[in-house]
Amino acid sequence: MSKIHAAITAVHGYVPDYILTNQELETMVDTNDEWITTRTGIKERRILKGEGLGTSDLAVPAVEALLKKRGISANELDLIIFCTTTPDRVFPATANILADKIGAKNAWGYDLQAACSGFLFGLATGSQFIESGKHKKVLVIGGDKMSSITNYEDRATCIIFGDGCGAVLLEPNDEGNGIIDSILRSDGSGVPYLHQKAGGSVKPATHETVDAREHFAYQEGQAVFKFAVTKMADVAAEVMERNQLQSEDIAWLVPHQANKRIIDATANRTGVTADKVIINIEKYGNTTNGTIPLCLWEWEDKFKKGDNLILAAFGGGFTWGSIYLKWAY
Ligand SMILES: CC(C)(COP(=O)(O)OP(=O)(O)OC[C@H]1O[C@@H](n2cnc3c(N)ncnc32)[C@H](O)[C@@H]1OP(=O)(O)O)[C@@H](O)C(=O)NCCC(=O)NCCS
């Protein structure tokens, strides 16, 4: 009997309507379109406006459209893994909240926190439930309302982040397609360079933490850049080498969208030519867990059954990783 792989059988995404352009940011902080474009590749990002809306509200339209596309009901889902750095609340899990909103009565679920690498960590863990035979339908969501932890007085970070969400369905595949290999890494010594200072158990919220704006993402951009640019490229090359893949074997490189220069470095290191590198950073900025599933959604029509895809990410923590998968439809 051939090995069961966990294959993506449907993908969908959602970005909110409001477009925050570089020009609007120029009116908020001391920056300019030329600086942002050359340093990051970002032109605009989406922002979820509206009182009382959180990351689960980005996921609902993405998941409902995905289920419709696949022709299944929410009750058929076995497991929901919600990869996010901006959960609706500290507890309960956003996966729970989403299950209720979409009417998934038979699924259990949990949130997964690995910053910008979260979606890859979620794919890797979700695939285990399929490969083991435990589950038949696993929903993996990557989404963030980054605007909820972005300091719009800090020009070094507010230009980068945006809101967005993507979701994939994992199902068993016995044709040799699906998730073939993954290499995932983490290094907690990276904490000082990218983190949220307050709001966790180390430093719960107080008037002082709010006044000091410590509930936003804090980043030392240059340090993060140095790690990201080497780690993401190295791990993508490593997963290719381990699977005897040459650059010409790769149909698509799907990099986390943090910075166009980091994406270019990963493409150069793997030898994948620019026409096979998926980039939409100019429209959405860094949506953290959302970047890779949003790329898969936007490029879905171009993928062919059996295409070799290399996914690669780097995130706060530090976390990083790469997944090799064969597209299944
Ligand atoms: C954040 C980032 C775009 C900054 O680019 P950079 O080239 O490293 O820029 P620096 O931080 O060295 O700043 C260079 C100068 O631009 C200034 N600057 C910072 N943000 C600016 C902005 N939005 N507009 C104009 N100038 C800005 C700095 O103050 C600094 O000025 P100085 O030289 O007078 O001190 C870049 O470091 C980066 O992308 N880092 C990785 C981010 C990342 O991947 N994060 C998520 C991980 S998943």
XYZ file of N, CA, C and O in Angstrom, residues 101-238:
552
model
N -18.214 30.102 15.207
C -18.711 31.045 14.190
C -19.054 30.366 12.869
O -19.944 30.810 12.156
N -18.310 29.305 12.510
C -18.593 28.636 11.233
C -19.494 27.418 11.422
O -19.858 26.762 10.448
N -19.808 27.086 12.673
C -20.706 25.954 12.937
C -20.046 24.603 12.774
O -20.668 23.657 12.288
N -18.775 24.498 13.173
C -18.071 23.207 13.106
C -18.284 22.486 14.435
O -17.553 22.701 15.394
N -19.290 21.622 14.471
C -19.698 21.008 15.738
C -18.885 19.782 16.122
O -18.911 19.348 17.268
N -18.187 19.187 15.133
C -17.496 17.926 15.424
C -15.983 18.056 15.489
O -15.284 17.051 15.592
N -15.503 19.292 15.382
C -14.050 19.487 15.349
C -13.524 19.883 16.721
O -14.199 20.563 17.479
N -12.297 19.438 17.005
C -11.568 20.034 18.120
C -10.533 20.965 17.497
O -10.341 20.963 16.267
N -9.874 21.758 18.304
C -8.933 22.693 17.691
C -8.029 23.344 18.710
O -8.263 23.267 19.918
N -7.003 23.956 18.195
C -6.076 24.680 19.074
C -5.381 25.779 18.290
O -5.346 25.746 17.054
N -4.816 26.743 19.020
C -4.032 27.805 18.394
C -2.565 27.414 18.404
O -2.109 26.705 19.309
N -1.870 27.884 17.413
C -0.445 27.585 17.321
C 0.309 28.901 17.165
O -0.029 29.709 16.298
N 1.291 29.095 18.027
C 2.035 30.352 18.034
C 3.486 30.104 17.650
O 4.236 29.489 18.417
N 3.859 30.499 16.462
C 5.277 30.430 16.065
C 5.590 31.661 15.210
O 6.362 31.591 14.256
N 4.953 32.775 15.541
C 5.112 34.046 14.812
C 4.993 33.801 13.308
O 4.098 33.076 12.887
N 5.883 34.372 12.526
C 5.701 34.315 11.062
C 5.909 32.924 10.475
O 5.583 32.693 9.314
N 6.465 31.996 11.252
C 6.618 30.623 10.754
C 5.416 29.758 11.133
O 5.387 28.562 10.841
N 4.444 30.337 11.800
C 3.340 29.574 12.370
C 2.610 28.703 11.359
O 2.300 27.542 11.649
N 2.335 29.244 10.175
C 1.561 28.459 9.209
C 2.322 27.189 8.804
O 1.716 26.130 8.643
N 3.640 27.287 8.678
C 4.421 26.084 8.329
C 4.417 25.085 9.488
O 4.296 23.873 9.271
N 4.541 25.593 10.711
C 4.475 24.709 11.879
C 3.096 24.031 11.915
O 2.970 22.856 12.269
N 2.058 24.776 11.563
C 0.691 24.245 11.564
C 0.497 23.181 10.489
O -0.140 22.147 10.740
N 1.052 23.426 9.300
C 0.951 22.429 8.225
C 1.643 21.139 8.643
O 1.126 20.040 8.431
N 2.827 21.306 9.251
C 3.611 20.127 9.637
C 2.888 19.332 10.726
O 2.838 18.099 10.669
N 2.314 20.016 11.702
C 1.627 19.279 12.770
C 0.294 18.714 12.273
O -0.048 17.571 12.561
N -0.429 19.501 11.487
C -1.708 19.025 10.949
C -1.526 17.784 10.091
O -2.359 16.865 10.124
N -0.439 17.749 9.350
C -0.217 16.614 8.442
C -0.037 15.305 9.221
O -0.350 14.231 8.707
N 0.457 15.411 10.458
C 0.671 14.192 11.250
C -0.654 13.470 11.539
O -0.703 12.245 11.581
N -1.707 14.246 11.762
C -3.015 13.644 12.067
C -3.593 12.923 10.838
O -4.362 11.990 10.967
N -3.237 13.420 9.656
C -3.697 12.772 8.419
C -2.860 11.528 8.154
O -3.402 10.445 7.893
N -1.533 11.682 8.246
C -0.640 10.552 7.932
C -0.870 9.376 8.881
O -0.752 8.222 8.488
N -1.190 9.683 10.136
C -1.394 8.608 11.110
C -2.742 7.911 10.916
O -3.003 6.866 11.505
N -3.624 8.519 10.127
C -4.949 7.946 9.919
C -5.972 8.391 10.954
O -7.143 8.009 10.906
N -5.517 9.222 11.890
C -6.411 9.675 12.966
C -7.544 10.553 12.422
O -8.682 10.441 12.855
N -7.199 11.464 11.492
C -8.212 12.378 10.955
C -8.220 12.396 9.423
O -7.202 12.109 8.788
N -9.378 12.791 8.887
C -9.536 12.851 7.429
C -9.573 14.290 6.905
O -9.268 14.557 5.755
N -9.985 15.222 7.754
C -10.124 16.611 7.296
C -9.597 17.570 8.374
O -10.226 17.752 9.416
N -8.438 18.141 8.074
C -7.799 19.062 9.021
C -7.710 20.437 8.368
O -7.183 20.578 7.256
N -8.244 21.421 9.064
C -8.203 22.791 8.556
C -7.025 23.508 9.210
O -6.919 23.525 10.441
N -6.142 24.052 8.380
C -5.014 24.829 8.918
C -5.181 26.267 8.452
O -5.258 26.532 7.242
N -5.242 27.168 9.422
C -5.478 28.583 9.124
C -4.258 29.383 9.547
O -3.692 29.131 10.619
N -3.876 30.327 8.713
C -2.830 31.283 9.109
C -3.407 32.671 8.967
O -3.801 33.071 7.868
N -3.510 33.383 10.073
C -4.118 34.715 9.963
C -3.717 35.614 11.107
O -3.457 35.142 12.223
N -3.637 36.885 10.824
C -3.315 37.856 11.872
C -3.949 39.206 11.599
O -3.989 39.668 10.456
N -4.423 39.793 12.704
C -4.817 41.203 12.661
C -3.632 41.969 13.268
O -3.650 42.363 14.431
N -2.587 42.120 12.444
C -1.353 42.733 12.948
C -1.568 44.183 13.361
O -0.841 44.709 14.197
N -2.599 44.824 12.773
C -2.867 46.227 13.133
C -3.204 46.350 14.624
O -3.077 47.429 15.200
N -3.607 45.233 15.255
C -3.957 45.304 16.676
C -2.727 45.355 17.583
O -2.843 45.679 18.769
N -1.546 45.009 17.042
C -0.314 45.090 17.864
C 0.761 45.935 17.166
O 1.951 45.783 17.417
N 0.324 46.798 16.252
C 1.277 47.656 15.536
C 1.211 49.070 16.095
O 0.122 49.641 16.233
N 2.386 49.604 16.397
C 2.494 50.959 16.934
C 2.588 51.946 15.766
O 3.649 52.052 15.119
N 1.504 52.649 15.515
C 1.483 53.565 14.368
C 2.191 54.894 14.663
O 2.044 55.853 13.921
N 3.011 54.876 15.753
C 3.918 56.003 15.979
C 5.370 55.584 15.746
O 6.276 56.385 15.887
N 5.567 54.299 15.427
C 6.924 53.780 15.227
C 7.130 53.494 13.738
O 6.656 52.484 13.221
N 7.866 54.362 13.088
C 7.994 54.249 11.627
C 8.761 53.004 11.192
O 8.653 52.564 10.051
N 9.553 52.441 12.111
C 10.348 51.270 11.735
C 9.512 49.993 11.664
O 9.913 49.029 11.022
N 8.359 49.978 12.338
C 7.535 48.754 12.289
C 6.183 48.958 11.587
O 5.693 48.038 10.939
N 5.611 50.159 11.698
C 4.230 50.300 11.199
C 4.134 50.211 9.677
O 3.061 49.977 9.143
N 5.263 50.395 9.019
C 5.238 50.319 7.550
C 5.192 48.880 7.055
O 4.891 48.623 5.895
N 5.518 47.942 7.945
C 5.712 46.554 7.512
C 4.424 45.739 7.521
O 4.158 44.967 6.605
N 3.643 45.893 8.607
C 2.608 44.890 8.884
C 1.227 45.225 8.312
O 0.866 46.394 8.165
N 0.470 44.162 8.038
C -0.902 44.306 7.556
C -1.752 43.152 8.073
O -1.241 42.218 8.701
N -3.037 43.214 7.802
C -3.988 42.188 8.258
C -4.383 41.271 7.093
O -4.598 41.754 5.966
N -4.533 40.003 7.386
C -4.971 39.073 6.340
C -4.975 37.650 6.853
O -4.400 37.357 7.912
N -5.621 36.772 6.102
C -5.791 35.399 6.568
C -5.975 34.444 5.385
O -6.616 34.786 4.395
N -5.398 33.267 5.521
C -5.608 32.230 4.508
C -5.833 30.899 5.202
O -5.434 30.712 6.357
N -6.496 29.989 4.515
C -6.791 28.683 5.113
C -6.627 27.592 4.069
O -6.897 27.814 2.882
N -6.166 26.435 4.520
C -6.088 25.271 3.633
C -6.764 24.079 4.310
O -6.815 24.004 5.537
N -7.244 23.169 3.480
C -7.789 21.909 3.993
C -6.780 20.813 3.683
O -6.288 20.721 2.550
N -6.451 20.008 4.692
C -5.564 18.858 4.489
C -6.414 17.591 4.483
O -7.251 17.391 5.374
N -6.179 16.746 3.457
C -6.875 15.461 3.373
C -5.882 14.385 2.926
O -4.835 14.710 2.357
N -6.210 13.116 3.171
C -5.276 12.042 2.787
C -5.126 11.927 1.270
O -6.106 12.109 0.538
N -3.905 11.633 0.840
C -3.642 11.439 -0.584
C -2.764 10.201 -0.748
O -1.737 10.083 -0.076
N -3.177 9.269 -1.638
C -2.375 8.060 -1.841
C -1.736 8.028 -3.231
O -1.324 6.989 -3.728
N -1.677 9.220 -3.863
C -1.058 9.295 -5.201
C 0.365 9.829 -5.142
O 0.954 10.149 -6.167
N 0.873 10.011 -3.939
C 2.242 10.534 -3.816
C 2.308 12.055 -3.763
O 3.395 12.626 -3.729
N 1.147 12.708 -3.768
C 1.136 14.170 -3.656
C 0.830 14.582 -2.212
O 0.281 13.816 -1.441
N 1.177 15.832 -1.889
C 0.942 16.337 -0.533
C 2.251 16.763 0.115
O 3.242 17.015 -0.581
N 2.231 16.842 1.422
C 3.419 17.296 2.152
C 4.433 16.155 2.208
O 4.147 15.087 2.752
N 5.584 16.392 1.627
C 6.585 15.333 1.511
C 7.624 15.438 2.622
O 8.034 14.445 3.201
N 8.064 16.663 2.920
C 9.133 16.804 3.914
C 9.063 18.195 4.539
O 8.556 19.143 3.918
N 9.569 18.280 5.766
C 9.629 19.595 6.417
C 10.865 19.667 7.302
O 11.269 18.663 7.891
N 11.438 20.848 7.372
C 12.516 21.115 8.336
C 12.087 22.361 9.105
O 11.851 23.417 8.490
N 11.928 22.223 10.412
C 11.440 23.347 11.232
C 12.409 23.577 12.378
O 12.913 22.619 12.971
N 12.661 24.834 12.672
C 13.650 25.152 13.705
C 13.151 26.288 14.596
O 12.358 27.133 14.157
N 13.678 26.333 15.826
C 13.421 27.506 16.659
C 14.617 27.778 17.556
O 15.384 26.865 17.884
N 14.759 29.048 17.925
C 15.887 29.480 18.756
C 15.411 30.640 19.625
O 15.302 31.778 19.166
N 15.140 30.306 20.888
C 14.579 31.298 21.813
C 15.520 32.424 22.193
O 15.079 33.414 22.786
N 16.786 32.320 21.815
C 17.696 33.430 22.124
C 17.395 34.641 21.231
O 17.983 35.708 21.409
N 16.470 34.470 20.294
C 16.092 35.588 19.421
C 15.071 36.537 20.041
O 14.750 37.568 19.443
N 14.596 36.208 21.226
C 13.535 37.017 21.860
C 13.825 38.524 21.875
O 12.950 39.326 21.524
N 15.049 38.960 22.266
C 15.255 40.407 22.415
C 14.999 41.215 21.142
O 14.707 42.402 21.224
N 15.100 40.579 19.998
C 15.056 41.331 18.739
C 13.653 41.528 18.184
O 13.424 42.378 17.338
N 12.725 40.697 18.605
C 11.356 40.784 18.068
C 10.391 40.166 19.068
O 10.400 38.947 19.271
N 9.608 41.003 19.713
C 8.695 40.496 20.734
C 7.680 41.575 21.114
O 7.785 42.731 20.685
N 6.724 41.162 21.942
C 5.770 42.107 22.529
C 6.117 42.180 24.010
O 6.142 41.160 24.701
N 6.425 43.383 24.489
C 7.011 43.505 25.831
C 6.022 43.165 26.949
O 6.394 42.557 27.942
N 4.778 43.566 26.803
C 3.835 43.393 27.908
C 2.555 42.704 27.442
O 2.264 42.635 26.251
N 1.822 42.205 28.423
C 0.544 41.565 28.116
C 0.579 40.075 28.352
O -0.457 39.416 28.370
N 1.776 39.533 28.568
C 1.908 38.115 28.894
C 2.064 37.947 30.400
O 1.922 38.909 31.168
N 2.402 36.733 30.830
C 2.495 36.474 32.270
C 3.729 37.110 32.902
O 3.748 37.383 34.100
N 4.758 37.383 32.106
C 5.966 38.022 32.628
C 5.681 39.474 33.013
O 6.184 39.981 34.010
N 4.879 40.121 32.187
C 4.574 41.537 32.429
C 3.112 41.805 32.065
O 2.818 42.263 30.959
N 2.222 41.462 32.989
C 0.791 41.672 32.688
C 0.479 43.151 32.459
O 1.243 44.026 32.876
N -0.645 43.396 31.822
C -1.033 44.771 31.488
C -1.245 45.609 32.739
O -1.898 45.168 33.701
N -0.671 46.816 32.727
C -0.919 47.803 33.785
C -1.076 49.150 33.082
O -0.793 49.263 31.882
N -1.466 50.159 33.834
C -1.534 51.495 33.234
C -0.169 51.890 32.669
O -0.068 52.484 31.600
N 0.899 51.504 33.397
C 2.253 51.874 32.969
C 2.613 51.213 31.628
O 3.196 51.836 30.756
N 2.247 49.921 31.491
C 2.615 49.233 30.246
C 1.854 49.823 29.065
O 2.393 49.920 27.963
N 0.643 50.243 29.322
C -0.142 50.859 28.241
C 0.469 52.220 27.885
O 0.700 52.523 26.712
N 0.782 53.030 28.914
C 1.374 54.347 28.661
C 2.699 54.226 27.902
O 3.030 55.060 27.071
N 3.457 53.160 28.207
C 4.763 52.977 27.556
C 4.638 52.281 26.191
O 5.645 51.947 25.581
N 3.424 52.071 25.745
C 3.139 51.447 24.446
C 3.840 50.083 24.323
O 4.433 49.756 23.286
N 3.772 49.303 25.383
C 4.466 48.013 25.398
C 3.605 46.840 24.921
O 4.031 45.695 25.006
N 2.414 47.156 24.405
C 1.556 46.068 23.916
C 1.620 45.953 22.391
O 0.786 45.300 21.783
N 2.629 46.591 21.836
C 2.817 46.525 20.392
C 4.038 45.659 20.074
O 4.861 45.373 20.943
N 4.148 45.282 18.794
C 5.321 44.512 18.365
C 6.549 45.407 18.431
O 6.542 46.525 17.909
N 7.589 44.892 19.112
C 8.859 45.605 19.190
C 9.861 44.860 18.312
O 9.984 43.641 18.402
N 10.544 45.585 17.460
C 11.472 44.912 16.562
C 12.771 45.693 16.397
O 12.750 46.903 16.221
N 13.902 44.969 16.453
C 15.190 45.545 16.034
C 15.433 45.034 14.625
O 15.930 43.931 14.414
N 15.003 45.860 13.681
C 14.890 45.434 12.287
C 16.160 44.863 11.690
O 16.126 43.813 11.037
N 17.286 45.539 11.927
C 18.537 45.083 11.296
C 18.960 43.712 11.784
O 19.417 42.873 11.000
N 18.817 43.480 13.112
C 19.199 42.182 13.684
C 18.302 41.084 13.118
O 18.774 40.016 12.722
N 17.003 41.372 13.061
C 16.060 40.379 12.527
C 16.380 40.103 11.059
O 16.402 38.952 10.608
N 16.669 41.165 10.337
C 16.982 41.029 8.912
C 18.161 40.077 8.706
O 18.112 39.178 7.871
N 19.223 40.271 9.502
C 20.442 39.447 9.354
C 20.134 37.966 9.547
O 20.578 37.133 8.767
N 19.382 37.648 10.591
C 19.023 36.245 10.839
C 18.134 35.726 9.710
O 18.370 34.657 9.158
N 17.090 36.510 9.401
C 16.078 36.049 8.443
C 16.699 35.754 7.082
O 16.398 34.736 6.456
N 17.576 36.646 6.665
C 18.105 36.553 5.313
C 18.952 35.288 5.136
O 18.948 34.675 4.062
N 19.630 34.845 6.188
C 20.419 33.619 6.045
C 19.590 32.375 6.394
O 19.608 31.401 5.652
N 18.856 32.424 7.505
C 18.154 31.214 7.978
C 17.091 30.740 6.984
O 16.954 29.547 6.729
N 16.303 31.677 6.456
C 15.217 31.275 5.554
C 15.792 30.687 4.264
O 15.307 29.680 3.755
N 16.854 31.306 3.767
C 17.483 30.807 2.544
C 18.136 29.451 2.796
O 17.976 28.520 2.000
N 18.852 29.322 3.921
C 19.553 28.064 4.225
C 18.582 26.894 4.358
O 18.830 25.813 3.846
N 17.472 27.126 5.074
C 16.567 26.007 5.354
C 15.826 25.580 4.075
O 15.568 24.381 3.871
N 15.541 26.531 3.204
C 14.910 26.174 1.921
C 15.882 25.340 1.088
O 15.498 24.311 0.502
N 17.152 25.749 1.071
C 18.165 24.995 0.318
C 18.345 23.605 0.931
O 18.505 22.609 0.208
N 18.287 23.529 2.270
C 18.482 22.243 2.958
C 17.377 21.234 2.616
O 17.647 20.069 2.368
